[in-house]
Amino acid sequence: MELFERISDDINSVLERDPAARSRLEVLLCYPGLWAVWIHRISHKLWRANWLLPARMLSQVARFFTGVDIHPGALLGRRLFIDHAAGVVIGETAIVGSDVTMYQGVTLGGTGKGHGKRHPTVCDGVFIGNNANLLGNITVGENSRVGAGSVVLSDVPPKSTVVGVPAHIVYRNGERVLITDPHDVKDPLSDALIALSSRVEELEKQLGGVTWPTDPFTAEEAERVAYHEELERLRQYVSMGEGI
Ligand SMILES: CC(C)(COP(=O)(O)OP(=O)(O)OC[C@H]1O[C@@H](n2cnc3c(N)ncnc32)[C@H](O)[C@@H]1OP(=O)(O)O)[C@@H](O)C(=O)NCCC(=O)NCCS
């Protein structure tokens, strides 16, 4: 009985999360991401019963039919929705909480360096955009979102949004996080920016008390403000019907 309840739960969660899904029958017949999760439930039971080879073989059968490669050792919570399915990989020591949504091409993988627990832990309610890579024994906190194409290499706090390669936080608890310090983005381009800004500081020190006659951006900023004021004036003029 519990089996049918779980299947029904999974189907309902797809209907809630995918506006393209129109009926329970359509979800049952046309969502290979669900088939992959259901087959994983069986292969995981075999894995835990120490039937390691049959478990691996079953997971490869699922991969052949669904395009989703879930290692039988992975722990999956309830109502996992893998939309479009193709190319998703979930590693042996990955842990996925309940109500997680992920799209095609997502990898929950290892970095190739670790042993033991070497795959990510994804907490409840996390959303992972297509082709995102979550690598290593990291934790993505509850209800966080990972942008399409991101490469996440470190922990993500709960209720945050991360994007980019490597991923950085753009929202935390609904508040926009703006990066003002290049040290916060650990990529080669930010290293170049850090080197450049320290060189500028050094040159400014060497120039001593020299002050520049005008800020080079002042004129452009004044022009931009005037342009926006004029636009706003015209918008109000037209909305009062006087311009027509
Ligand atoms: C990450 C995501 C959920 C954020 O959505 P959001 O909360 O509306 O965020 P915003 O659009 O306000 O973006 C915030 C900033 O992150 C940037 N950003 C958003 N998504 C990004 C991504 N995937 N990669 C890089 N930067 C991204 C935006 O350009 C913006 O930066 P800016 O303010 O400097 O211009 C969304 O962009 C995303 O990637 N969704 C995945 C959708 C998906 O996989 N669809 C597959 C359908 S088949």
Tab-separated table of N, CA and C and ligand atoms in Angstrom, residues 83-84 103-104 127-131 145-150 161-165 168 170-171 176 178, ligand 1:
chain	number	residue	atom	x	y	z
A	83	ASP	N	13.533	16.672	-13.862
A	83	ASP	CA	12.805	17.050	-15.074
A	83	ASP	C	13.712	16.887	-16.301
A	84	HIS	N	13.166	16.386	-17.377
A	84	HIS	CA	13.847	16.116	-18.659
A	84	HIS	C	14.902	15.009	-18.564
A	103	TYR	N	17.173	19.539	-12.943
A	103	TYR	CA	16.952	19.460	-14.379
A	103	TYR	C	18.042	18.635	-15.061
A	104	GLN	N	17.859	18.496	-16.383
A	104	GLN	CA	18.786	17.681	-17.166
A	104	GLN	C	20.243	18.130	-16.975
A	127	PHE	N	16.550	23.526	-5.309
A	127	PHE	CA	16.269	23.576	-6.761
A	127	PHE	C	17.618	23.645	-7.461
A	128	ILE	N	17.860	22.747	-8.438
A	128	ILE	CA	19.152	22.744	-9.141
A	128	ILE	C	18.901	22.897	-10.638
A	129	GLY	N	19.372	23.998	-11.216
A	129	GLY	CA	19.157	24.287	-12.637
A	129	GLY	C	19.939	23.344	-13.538
A	130	ASN	N	19.562	23.357	-14.831
A	130	ASN	CA	20.153	22.389	-15.758
A	130	ASN	C	21.675	22.546	-15.879
A	131	ASN	N	22.317	21.412	-16.047
A	131	ASN	CA	23.775	21.329	-16.238
A	131	ASN	C	24.603	21.907	-15.099
A	145	ARG	N	18.869	27.579	-4.084
A	145	ARG	CA	18.735	27.390	-5.521
A	145	ARG	C	20.114	27.483	-6.172
A	146	VAL	N	20.351	26.572	-7.110
A	146	VAL	CA	21.630	26.556	-7.815
A	146	VAL	C	21.340	26.899	-9.274
A	147	GLY	N	21.994	27.926	-9.794
A	147	GLY	CA	21.733	28.395	-11.152
A	147	GLY	C	22.171	27.402	-12.211
A	148	ALA	N	21.510	27.480	-13.364
A	148	ALA	CA	21.865	26.622	-14.499
A	148	ALA	C	23.338	26.830	-14.837
A	149	GLY	N	24.031	25.734	-15.088
A	149	GLY	CA	25.428	25.805	-15.527
A	149	GLY	C	26.434	26.137	-14.443
A	150	SER	N	25.998	26.230	-13.193
A	150	SER	CA	26.947	26.593	-12.117
A	150	SER	C	27.839	25.407	-11.757
A	161	THR	N	20.741	31.643	-3.130
A	161	THR	CA	20.845	31.327	-4.560
A	161	THR	C	22.302	31.497	-4.951
A	162	VAL	N	22.852	30.477	-5.631
A	162	VAL	CA	24.236	30.588	-6.099
A	162	VAL	C	24.266	30.426	-7.611
A	163	VAL	N	25.179	31.166	-8.257
A	163	VAL	CA	25.335	31.055	-9.716
A	163	VAL	C	26.812	31.167	-10.062
A	164	GLY	N	27.145	30.722	-11.272
A	164	GLY	CA	28.478	30.979	-11.820
A	164	GLY	C	29.460	29.846	-11.661
A	165	VAL	N	30.642	30.084	-12.251
A	165	VAL	CA	31.729	29.091	-12.233
A	165	VAL	C	33.001	29.786	-11.744
A	168	HIS	N	28.948	31.535	-6.781
A	168	HIS	CA	28.980	32.482	-5.668
A	168	HIS	C	27.535	32.867	-5.325
A	170	VAL	N	24.252	34.961	-4.837
A	170	VAL	CA	23.643	36.205	-5.321
A	170	VAL	C	22.412	36.593	-4.482
A	171	TYR	N	21.803	35.630	-3.782
A	171	TYR	CA	20.705	35.952	-2.863
A	171	TYR	C	20.911	35.146	-1.588
A	176	ARG	N	19.359	40.446	-1.936
A	176	ARG	CA	20.380	40.417	-2.974
A	176	ARG	C	21.759	40.590	-2.329
A	178	LEU	N	25.470	41.595	-3.213
A	178	LEU	CA	26.283	42.166	-4.293
A	178	LEU	C	27.751	41.971	-3.960
B	1	LIG	C1	19.585	30.761	-10.474
B	1	LIG	C2	18.190	31.183	-10.820
B	1	LIG	C3	17.193	30.266	-10.134
B	1	LIG	C4	18.086	32.627	-10.257
B	1	LIG	O1	16.890	33.209	-10.567
B	1	LIG	P1	16.497	34.623	-9.870
B	1	LIG	O2	16.345	34.477	-8.407
B	1	LIG	O3	15.352	35.155	-10.629
B	1	LIG	O4	17.815	35.499	-10.064
B	1	LIG	P2	18.054	36.777	-10.976
B	1	LIG	O5	17.520	36.560	-12.350
B	1	LIG	O6	17.618	37.967	-10.187
B	1	LIG	O7	19.640	36.787	-11.094
B	1	LIG	C5	20.474	37.310	-10.106
B	1	LIG	C6	21.852	37.490	-10.742
B	1	LIG	O8	22.412	36.214	-11.055
B	1	LIG	C7	22.713	36.129	-12.447
B	1	LIG	N1	22.320	34.773	-12.872
B	1	LIG	C8	21.103	34.190	-12.782
B	1	LIG	N2	21.153	32.918	-13.209
B	1	LIG	C9	22.426	32.696	-13.594
B	1	LIG	C10	23.106	31.556	-14.115
B	1	LIG	N3	22.461	30.413	-14.318
B	1	LIG	N4	24.435	31.664	-14.371
B	1	LIG	C11	25.109	32.833	-14.137
B	1	LIG	N5	24.511	33.955	-13.643
B	1	LIG	C12	23.197	33.876	-13.372
B	1	LIG	C13	21.852	37.194	-13.116
B	1	LIG	O9	22.428	37.634	-14.311
B	1	LIG	C14	21.842	38.258	-12.046
B	1	LIG	O10	23.067	38.964	-12.056
B	1	LIG	P3	23.126	40.573	-12.213
B	1	LIG	O11	22.144	41.117	-11.212
B	1	LIG	O12	24.550	40.887	-11.926
B	1	LIG	O13	22.699	40.845	-13.605
B	1	LIG	C15	17.899	31.146	-12.343
B	1	LIG	O14	18.590	32.159	-13.001
B	1	LIG	C16	18.301	29.814	-12.976
B	1	LIG	O15	19.450	29.587	-13.357
B	1	LIG	N6	17.311	28.902	-13.101
B	1	LIG	C17	17.514	27.612	-13.701
B	1	LIG	C18	16.417	27.346	-14.708
B	1	LIG	C19	16.624	26.048	-15.451
B	1	LIG	O16	17.487	25.272	-15.189
B	1	LIG	N7	15.778	25.821	-16.411
B	1	LIG	C20	15.839	24.638	-17.205
B	1	LIG	C21	14.548	24.480	-17.953
B	1	LIG	S1	14.642	23.173	-19.095
